[in-house]
Amino acid sequence: MLLAVTYHLWGFVSENWEELLDGLLKTLKVSAIAIVGAFLIGAVLGAARAHRIPVVSQLTAVYVEVIRNTPILVQIFLIFYALPQAGITLNQFTTAWLAVMIWGGAFNSENFRAGFEAVPYRYREAGYALGFSPRETFLYVTLPIGGRIALPSTINTYISVIKNTSLMYVIGYTELTTTAQNISAASLETLEALTVLGVVYLTLVWSLSAAIRLLENRLALPETR
Amino acid sequence: MSLPSWVEPVARYILTDGLPGTLRVSAVAVVGSAVIGVVLGTLITIKFRPLQALIRIYVEVFRGLPILVTVFIVHFGVPSFSPELRFAPLTSASIALVLWGSAQVAEATRGAVQSIPHEQHEAAAALGFGWTGRHAWVILPQALRRLLPPFISLLVNIIQNSTLALTIGGIEILQAGKSQQQRLTYPEPIGIGQEHAFEIFTGVAILFFLISFPLTRLAAVLEKRLA
């Protein structure tokens, strides 16, 4: 059998750019919401873990282990197919950002915990010596320094969050991957669709990785430089 | 308390049809990733620019792409070039996971090989070992020890990511659960006309947790001991 491979990347893009752009925007929107949420969840729960706040700390440990040890696709299925049985029906968009936010929040609370725990005790002592309350010491000493230490690993988690939005394919949410896959299934322009996906995701991921390297140098603590 | 009668056939299908799929994909993927990853990660330490650049591109591409896109490339993209490269869903999923996993292993191996002190290379060279012998008998055995915790984490990630096979029609644990959940919603005699997504997917999550949790604990313990 002879397979005629035709490849018209430009034609594919110019014919479908509106749909593809819409998909990309959905990917970015879901990622942005999830990243902000994962940042907040991570900073709060990471602080609770690092300061061994009773109950919250243990519950966070359970949350982290459950998320880390179950596939994210199972988590998506639980939110999208199982919650309606409990009377909670979420649409595809809400499921999309919620699932990756819960996932990213778990990994991020580990990142922040490690960052906060890496802040030398003498810095906090200095805060207390200046008359800061424990809350002020956290906000003005532990958070800025620990946050900087945790920054590279948190960005890595955000990169994974962006990549994981592609999994919303399984619930038919038309972000970039689902959109490209739908178009290629109809038009059989498989290679063109895959090229678009590869170029867009690698551009996003590689620019964020480059940002990590830049930030690592800019934000490194003076004494570790 | 006895379980409802729908549970037994659902659980049996997940364990007899789903679990083997997950285990097969995971076993192939972890062995393939380890072998290819260690070879690539060792080769990249050779100071030969074109080879280093090629391996770096491989690593950055397959670490950068969402695994789902790699799965689509293997399953839908590759057959465009030759119909003989059309694989069964579970095979495609295994290949995609090997591409992703070997990129991870290559990166970790490079770090581990470079962390072996230079004296070890010199001592091995002084004993008359060539490059291959030096790496096979002296450097890699030490590097692999440091790679053990990342290997176990990789295994956990691969087991979880093997669920991606369902996007191309492969039957693994999650897909088995999904098809049973759908079947139960059909009227009798096929199903029972009931929705049991909550119980089934919670069960699937517990199954994955039981497989993964001991492994993540093991990785953490080994990391502490080998540190």
mmCIF file of C-alpha atoms in Angstrom, chain A residues 3 5 65-66 68-71 73-74 77-78 81-82 85 163 166-167 169-170 177 181 190-191 194 197-198 201-202 205-206, chain B residues 60-61 63-66 68 72-73 76-77 79-80 160 163-164 174 178 195-199 201-202 205 208-209 212-213 216:
data_model
loop_
_atom_site.group_PDB
_atom_site.id
_atom_site.type_symbol
_atom_site.label_atom_id
_atom_site.label_comp_id
_atom_site.label_asym_id
_atom_site.label_seq_id
_atom_site.Cartn_x
_atom_site.Cartn_y
_atom_site.Cartn_z
ATOM 1 C CA LEU A 3 0.652 6.202 1.512
ATOM 2 C CA VAL A 5 2.043 11.898 2.724
ATOM 3 C CA GLU A 65 0.189 11.684 49.278
ATOM 4 C CA VAL A 66 -3.228 11.039 47.712
ATOM 5 C CA ARG A 68 1.005 12.131 44.278
ATOM 6 C CA ASN A 69 0.038 8.467 44.350
ATOM 7 C CA THR A 70 -3.000 8.482 42.071
ATOM 8 C CA PRO A 71 -3.006 9.267 38.332
ATOM 9 C CA LEU A 73 -6.605 11.169 34.920
ATOM 10 C CA VAL A 74 -8.325 9.338 37.784
ATOM 11 C CA PHE A 77 -12.638 11.347 36.203
ATOM 12 C CA LEU A 78 -13.566 11.624 39.887
ATOM 13 C CA TYR A 81 -17.966 11.734 36.381
ATOM 14 C CA ALA A 82 -18.172 10.873 40.085
ATOM 15 C CA GLN A 85 -23.468 11.353 41.792
ATOM 16 C CA LYS A 163 1.245 20.383 30.183
ATOM 17 C CA SER A 166 -3.815 18.768 27.662
ATOM 18 C CA LEU A 167 -5.387 15.882 29.611
ATOM 19 C CA TYR A 169 -8.970 15.896 26.147
ATOM 20 C CA VAL A 170 -10.565 13.043 28.115
ATOM 21 C CA THR A 177 -4.800 19.558 22.340
ATOM 22 C CA GLN A 181 -7.001 16.543 17.647
ATOM 23 C CA THR A 190 -2.575 14.603 11.429
ATOM 24 C CA LEU A 191 1.024 15.682 11.002
ATOM 25 C CA LEU A 194 0.771 17.454 15.758
ATOM 26 C CA LEU A 197 0.843 21.113 19.190
ATOM 27 C CA GLY A 198 4.553 20.383 19.431
ATOM 28 C CA TYR A 201 3.839 23.441 23.882
ATOM 29 C CA LEU A 202 7.607 23.428 23.441
ATOM 30 C CA VAL A 205 7.643 25.047 28.244
ATOM 31 C CA TRP A 206 11.062 26.104 26.981
ATOM 32 C CA GLU B 60 14.451 18.601 25.871
ATOM 33 C CA VAL B 61 11.780 17.671 23.310
ATOM 34 C CA ARG B 63 10.636 16.247 28.552
ATOM 35 C CA GLY B 64 8.964 19.367 27.178
ATOM 36 C CA LEU B 65 6.008 17.817 25.337
ATOM 37 C CA PRO B 66 2.891 16.839 27.275
ATOM 38 C CA LEU B 68 -0.443 12.975 25.722
ATOM 39 C CA PHE B 72 -0.654 11.065 19.714
ATOM 40 C CA ILE B 73 2.604 11.480 17.775
ATOM 41 C CA PHE B 76 -1.410 8.895 14.880
ATOM 42 C CA GLY B 77 1.633 10.729 13.521
ATOM 43 C CA PRO B 79 1.866 5.712 10.844
ATOM 44 C CA SER B 80 1.613 8.541 8.272
ATOM 45 C CA GLN B 160 0.275 6.502 36.723
ATOM 46 C CA THR B 163 -3.553 5.523 32.129
ATOM 47 C CA LEU B 164 -2.939 7.729 29.054
ATOM 48 C CA LEU B 174 -8.831 3.237 34.373
ATOM 49 C CA LYS B 178 -14.696 3.522 32.725
ATOM 50 C CA GLU B 195 -24.685 5.282 37.878
ATOM 51 C CA HIS B 196 -21.785 4.036 40.003
ATOM 52 C CA ALA B 197 -19.009 6.355 38.822
ATOM 53 C CA PHE B 198 -18.230 7.427 42.368
ATOM 54 C CA GLU B 199 -17.646 3.920 43.725
ATOM 55 C CA PHE B 201 -13.394 5.578 40.200
ATOM 56 C CA THR B 202 -12.753 5.751 43.954
ATOM 57 C CA ALA B 205 -7.904 5.498 42.782
ATOM 58 C CA PHE B 208 -3.397 2.949 42.123
ATOM 59 C CA PHE B 209 -2.644 4.277 45.602
ATOM 60 C CA SER B 212 2.186 3.600 44.233
ATOM 61 C CA PHE B 213 2.369 4.500 47.922
ATOM 62 C CA THR B 216 7.107 6.368 46.925
#
